Structure formats: C-alpha cells, structure tokens
mmCIF file of C-alpha atoms in Angstrom:
data_model
loop_
_atom_site.group_PDB
_atom_site.id
_atom_site.type_symbol
_atom_site.label_atom_id
_atom_site.label_comp_id
_atom_site.label_asym_id
_atom_site.label_seq_id
_atom_site.Cartn_x
_atom_site.Cartn_y
_atom_site.Cartn_z
ATOM 1 C CA MET C 16 216.048 -33.682 -84.519
ATOM 2 C CA THR C 17 215.859 -30.544 -86.665
ATOM 3 C CA ALA C 18 218.275 -29.971 -89.753
ATOM 4 C CA HIS C 19 219.657 -27.218 -87.330
ATOM 5 C CA ASP C 20 220.284 -29.461 -84.200
ATOM 6 C CA THR C 21 222.213 -32.053 -86.886
ATOM 7 C CA ARG C 22 224.446 -29.368 -88.235
ATOM 8 C CA ALA C 23 225.337 -28.091 -84.669
ATOM 9 C CA GLU C 24 226.047 -31.571 -83.510
ATOM 10 C CA ASP C 25 228.304 -32.167 -86.731
ATOM 11 C CA GLY C 26 230.201 -29.257 -85.657
ATOM 12 C CA ARG C 27 231.129 -30.217 -82.327
ATOM 13 C CA MET C 28 231.900 -33.737 -83.583
ATOM 14 C CA ALA C 29 234.178 -32.394 -86.296
ATOM 15 C CA ALA C 30 236.230 -30.282 -83.300
ATOM 16 C CA VAL C 31 236.462 -33.753 -81.421
ATOM 17 C CA THR C 32 237.143 -35.765 -84.320
ATOM 18 C CA ALA C 33 240.095 -33.194 -85.405
ATOM 19 C CA ARG C 34 241.749 -34.419 -82.034
ATOM 20 C CA ALA C 35 242.678 -37.538 -83.535
ATOM 21 C CA GLY C 36 244.732 -35.935 -86.156
ATOM 22 C CA TYR C 37 246.784 -33.905 -83.201
ATOM 23 C CA MET C 38 247.458 -36.892 -81.740
ATOM 24 C CA MET C 39 248.346 -39.262 -84.423
ATOM 25 C CA GLY C 40 248.837 -36.846 -87.421
ATOM 26 C CA GLU C 41 248.760 -37.895 -90.930
ATOM 27 C CA ASN C 42 248.175 -41.417 -89.990
ATOM 28 C CA VAL C 43 244.916 -40.859 -89.439
ATOM 29 C CA ASP C 44 243.843 -39.181 -92.713
ATOM 30 C CA ARG C 45 245.230 -42.276 -94.287
ATOM 31 C CA ALA C 46 244.086 -44.980 -92.460
ATOM 32 C CA TRP C 47 241.118 -43.671 -90.697
ATOM 33 C CA SER C 48 237.294 -43.174 -91.940
ATOM 34 C CA THR C 49 235.190 -40.420 -90.268
ATOM 35 C CA GLU C 50 233.661 -43.459 -88.220
ATOM 36 C CA HIS C 51 237.027 -44.533 -86.678
ATOM 37 C CA ALA C 52 238.056 -40.991 -85.591
ATOM 38 C CA ARG C 53 233.978 -40.339 -84.317
ATOM 39 C CA ALA C 54 234.760 -43.501 -82.459
ATOM 40 C CA TRP C 55 237.860 -42.780 -80.673
ATOM 41 C CA GLU C 56 237.552 -39.274 -79.816
ATOM 42 C CA GLY C 57 234.013 -39.493 -79.196
ATOM 43 C CA PHE C 58 234.669 -42.024 -76.269
ATOM 44 C CA LEU C 59 237.647 -39.782 -75.163
ATOM 45 C CA GLU C 60 235.677 -36.927 -75.137
ATOM 46 C CA LEU C 61 232.767 -38.449 -73.644
ATOM 47 C CA SER C 62 234.908 -40.012 -70.951
ATOM 48 C CA ARG C 63 236.406 -36.513 -70.054
ATOM 49 C CA GLN C 64 232.936 -34.636 -69.832
ATOM 50 C CA LEU C 65 231.516 -37.269 -67.727
ATOM 51 C CA ARG C 66 234.540 -37.297 -65.389
ATOM 52 C CA ARG C 67 234.592 -33.563 -65.217
ATOM 53 C CA GLU C 68 230.680 -33.627 -64.448
ATOM 54 C CA ALA C 69 231.189 -36.151 -61.835
ATOM 55 C CA ASP C 70 233.541 -34.281 -60.050
ATOM 56 C CA GLY C 71 231.205 -31.511 -60.423
ATOM 57 C CA VAL C 72 228.383 -33.477 -58.633
ATOM 58 C CA LEU C 73 230.967 -34.692 -55.842
ATOM 59 C CA GLU C 74 232.298 -30.997 -55.056
ATOM 60 C CA PRO C 75 229.173 -30.059 -52.852
ATOM 61 C CA VAL C 76 229.674 -33.689 -50.897
ATOM 62 C CA GLU C 77 232.424 -32.677 -48.843
ATOM 63 C CA GLY C 78 234.439 -31.185 -51.783
ATOM 64 C CA LEU C 79 235.107 -34.980 -53.033
ATOM 65 C CA THR C 80 236.430 -36.089 -56.231
ATOM 66 C CA VAL C 81 236.049 -39.164 -58.529
ATOM 67 C CA SER C 82 239.362 -40.302 -57.414
ATOM 68 C CA MET C 83 238.685 -39.632 -53.522
ATOM 69 C CA LEU C 84 235.346 -41.814 -53.924
ATOM 70 C CA GLY C 85 237.328 -44.504 -55.778
ATOM 71 C CA VAL C 86 239.344 -45.002 -52.891
ATOM 72 C CA MET C 87 236.530 -44.724 -50.388
ATOM 73 C CA GLY C 88 234.330 -47.015 -52.363
ATOM 74 C CA ARG C 89 237.158 -49.644 -52.727
ATOM 75 C CA LEU C 90 237.709 -49.438 -48.790
ATOM 76 C CA ALA C 91 233.575 -49.685 -48.354
ATOM 77 C CA ARG C 92 233.602 -53.079 -50.200
ATOM 78 C CA ALA C 93 236.691 -54.553 -48.638
ATOM 79 C CA ASP C 94 237.124 -57.058 -45.717
ATOM 80 C CA ASP C 95 237.129 -54.766 -42.455
ATOM 81 C CA LEU C 96 237.052 -51.662 -44.751
ATOM 82 C CA THR C 97 240.835 -52.106 -45.437
ATOM 83 C CA LEU C 98 243.322 -52.271 -48.026
ATOM 84 C CA ARG C 99 246.865 -51.791 -48.383
ATOM 85 C CA GLN C 100 247.601 -48.535 -49.655
ATOM 86 C CA THR C 101 250.135 -50.281 -52.646
ATOM 87 C CA ASP C 102 246.916 -52.257 -53.546
ATOM 88 C CA ILE C 103 244.735 -49.294 -53.642
ATOM 89 C CA ALA C 104 246.973 -47.616 -56.129
ATOM 90 C CA GLY C 105 247.473 -51.016 -58.260
ATOM 91 C CA ALA C 106 243.509 -51.164 -58.284
ATOM 92 C CA MET C 107 242.704 -47.584 -59.325
ATOM 93 C CA GLY C 108 245.413 -47.472 -61.860
ATOM 94 C CA LEU C 109 247.064 -44.796 -60.366
ATOM 95 C CA SER C 110 250.702 -43.765 -58.828
ATOM 96 C CA PHE C 111 251.445 -44.753 -55.539
ATOM 97 C CA SER C 112 252.289 -41.007 -54.742
ATOM 98 C CA ARG C 113 248.861 -39.893 -56.273
ATOM 99 C CA VAL C 114 247.086 -42.290 -54.009
ATOM 100 C CA SER C 115 249.246 -41.338 -51.146
ATOM 101 C CA ARG C 116 248.352 -37.697 -51.766
ATOM 102 C CA LEU C 117 244.574 -38.659 -51.936
ATOM 103 C CA ILE C 118 244.538 -40.608 -48.855
ATOM 104 C CA ASP C 119 246.642 -37.519 -47.231
ATOM 105 C CA THR C 120 243.619 -35.565 -47.615
ATOM 106 C CA LEU C 121 240.926 -38.220 -47.030
ATOM 107 C CA GLU C 122 243.118 -38.795 -43.500
ATOM 108 C CA ALA C 123 243.293 -35.373 -42.465
ATOM 109 C CA ARG C 124 239.405 -35.069 -43.119
ATOM 110 C CA GLY C 125 238.890 -37.909 -40.518
ATOM 111 C CA LEU C 126 237.640 -39.999 -43.384
ATOM 112 C CA VAL C 127 240.246 -42.984 -43.408
ATOM 113 C CA GLU C 128 242.990 -44.074 -41.056
ATOM 114 C CA ARG C 129 246.451 -45.222 -42.017
ATOM 115 C CA ARG C 130 247.932 -48.057 -39.657
ATOM 116 C CA PRO C 131 250.793 -50.859 -39.968
ATOM 117 C CA CYS C 132 250.039 -53.990 -41.765
ATOM 118 C CA PRO C 133 250.535 -56.474 -38.959
ATOM 119 C CA SER C 134 251.644 -59.117 -41.347
ATOM 120 C CA ASP C 135 253.955 -56.857 -43.218
ATOM 121 C CA GLY C 136 255.923 -54.362 -41.580
ATOM 122 C CA ARG C 137 256.817 -52.399 -44.762
ATOM 123 C CA ALA C 138 253.050 -52.131 -46.011
ATOM 124 C CA VAL C 139 250.514 -49.330 -44.656
ATOM 125 C CA ASN C 140 246.902 -50.402 -44.529
ATOM 126 C CA VAL C 141 244.055 -47.789 -45.143
ATOM 127 C CA THR C 142 240.918 -48.089 -43.512
ATOM 128 C CA LEU C 143 237.580 -46.230 -43.565
ATOM 129 C CA THR C 144 236.369 -44.566 -40.672
ATOM 130 C CA THR C 145 232.511 -44.219 -39.464
ATOM 131 C CA ALA C 146 232.498 -40.907 -41.091
ATOM 132 C CA GLY C 147 234.103 -41.819 -44.227
ATOM 133 C CA GLN C 148 231.465 -44.864 -44.602
ATOM 134 C CA ALA C 149 228.401 -42.252 -44.384
ATOM 135 C CA LEU C 150 230.206 -39.639 -46.672
ATOM 136 C CA THR C 151 230.730 -42.567 -49.069
ATOM 137 C CA ARG C 152 227.383 -43.621 -49.151
ATOM 138 C CA ARG C 153 226.069 -40.023 -49.765
ATOM 139 C CA ALA C 154 228.657 -39.564 -52.587
ATOM 140 C CA GLN C 155 227.899 -43.046 -54.354
ATOM 141 C CA ASP C 156 224.030 -42.195 -54.341
ATOM 142 C CA ALA C 157 224.843 -38.793 -55.887
ATOM 143 C CA VAL C 158 227.005 -40.313 -58.703
ATOM 144 C CA PHE C 159 224.592 -43.211 -59.165
ATOM 145 C CA ALA C 160 222.014 -40.452 -59.801
ATOM 146 C CA PHE C 161 224.220 -38.562 -62.285
ATOM 147 C CA VAL C 162 225.460 -41.798 -64.172
ATOM 148 C CA GLY C 163 221.439 -42.846 -64.880
ATOM 149 C CA GLU C 164 220.910 -39.358 -65.893
ATOM 150 C CA ARG C 165 223.714 -38.271 -67.762
ATOM 151 C CA PHE C 166 224.657 -41.720 -69.496
ATOM 152 C CA PHE C 167 221.932 -44.302 -69.350
ATOM 153 C CA ALA C 168 219.033 -42.298 -69.873
ATOM 154 C CA SER C 169 219.985 -41.377 -73.306
ATOM 155 C CA LEU C 170 220.556 -45.069 -74.585
ATOM 156 C CA ALA C 171 218.202 -47.618 -75.249
ATOM 157 C CA ALA C 172 218.587 -51.129 -73.955
ATOM 158 C CA PRO C 173 220.322 -52.721 -77.166
ATOM 159 C CA GLU C 174 222.597 -49.896 -77.215
ATOM 160 C CA ILE C 175 223.484 -50.554 -73.516
ATOM 161 C CA ALA C 176 224.001 -53.968 -74.387
ATOM 162 C CA THR C 177 226.087 -53.255 -77.519
ATOM 163 C CA LEU C 178 228.408 -50.930 -75.274
ATOM 164 C CA ALA C 179 228.713 -53.444 -72.508
ATOM 165 C CA ASP C 180 229.714 -56.286 -75.121
ATOM 166 C CA VAL C 181 232.423 -53.865 -76.831
ATOM 167 C CA PHE C 182 233.836 -52.307 -73.609
ATOM 168 C CA THR C 183 234.260 -56.015 -72.102
ATOM 169 C CA ARG C 184 235.922 -57.284 -75.525
ATOM 170 C CA LEU C 185 238.152 -54.486 -75.536
ATOM 171 C CA ILE C 186 238.934 -54.305 -71.841
ATOM 172 C CA GLY C 187 239.838 -57.943 -71.883
ATOM 173 C CA ARG C 188 242.674 -57.286 -74.521
ATOM 174 C CA LEU C 189 244.372 -54.743 -72.309
ATOM 175 C CA ASP C 190 247.455 -56.006 -70.609
ATOM 176 C CA GLY C 191 246.680 -55.803 -66.689
ATOM 177 C CA ALA C 192 243.195 -55.801 -66.857
ATOM 178 C CA GLY C 193 242.614 -56.848 -63.227
ATOM 179 C CA ALA C 194 244.599 -55.950 -59.953
ATOM 180 C CA VAL C 195 245.061 -58.677 -57.353
ATOM 181 C CA LEU C 196 244.684 -57.287 -53.754
ATOM 182 C CA GLU C 197 246.757 -58.752 -51.055
ATOM 183 C CA ASP C 198 245.226 -60.015 -47.974
ATOM 184 C CA CYS C 199 246.944 -57.914 -45.134
ATOM 185 C CA GLY C 200 245.123 -59.175 -41.737
#
C-alpha cells in the first residue's frame, strides 16, 4: 500500500468513525480511543455496505432482496419446506408485519404459498414452492460467490478465525440469541 493509499483509507475511516460521535455524543470523545470508534463504526459500515451490495447482487435474480432470500432460505431448509409465519419473523429478527409484506410479494410471484396450520387454527404456515426452490438455489449461489469475493478473499485464515471467535463471543452475550421454531405439522 502506498502513502497515498494509506491517506485515502485514513480519510474514509475518519468519516466513518465520526458517526460514533453523532450517535453517542461526547461520551465517545471522553471514553473511546480511535480504535474503539474504528472497530464499532467500521463494523456497522461494513455491514451496511455488504448488505447493500448483496441486495445489488440479488436484484438481477428475479428482483430478490436479502430479506426475501432470508425467508426463502429458511423455508428451503425446513421440514417439508414449511414454517409458521411467526417463526420466520422471530428467526429473522423482523417484525411480523415486515415479514408478512415480504411473504405477500413472494406469494404474488408464486415462490411461496400460505396455508392454515393444521394443529393451530390461528397460525399460518408458509411453504416454498417448486419455483421458489429453484430460485432460492440460484440466489444462494450468487450470494455465496459474492461473500467469497467481497469478504473472505480479503482475509487471511487467522483473521477469519479471529473474527469468528470475536463474533461468537459477542453474539453469545446478546439476549435472545436464537429463536426456537415450533412444529406446525
């Protein structure tokens, strides 16, 4: 990396880390080092950029989004390709109304079907259709290639191991780290 590249990279990170002060005010100036701000805001910025780029990768695949693929991918791995709509929302960390709108769109495209849950008349099951299965595989292949190129290709094996350890530890500290899916067969 040249001195010019380093200065440009420092300038980009300065703009990113300034956001910590916007969100947390003078607390950041008093309590955080530059590394704290770079770690926190760098994580958030990288997440935003990768999510936007992943949506861009999926757009040509029948106009899908990461959230749509999140629904379809969960259904593709579920028993009988079916989950309760409420369980999908819980597993994705999205509101029921947001997931309902996603499923409306997928259903209108013939990629999923809604059916009453046989064991609970109040619940609705969502099932991935044959067309949905084929599209899910294509979209997953596109995202897999994207993640390999835009994320993992820039990291050495020890860095991947470090990130995995750090994220595992941090996620383990969060409340509600995992959602339990109820059987509705």
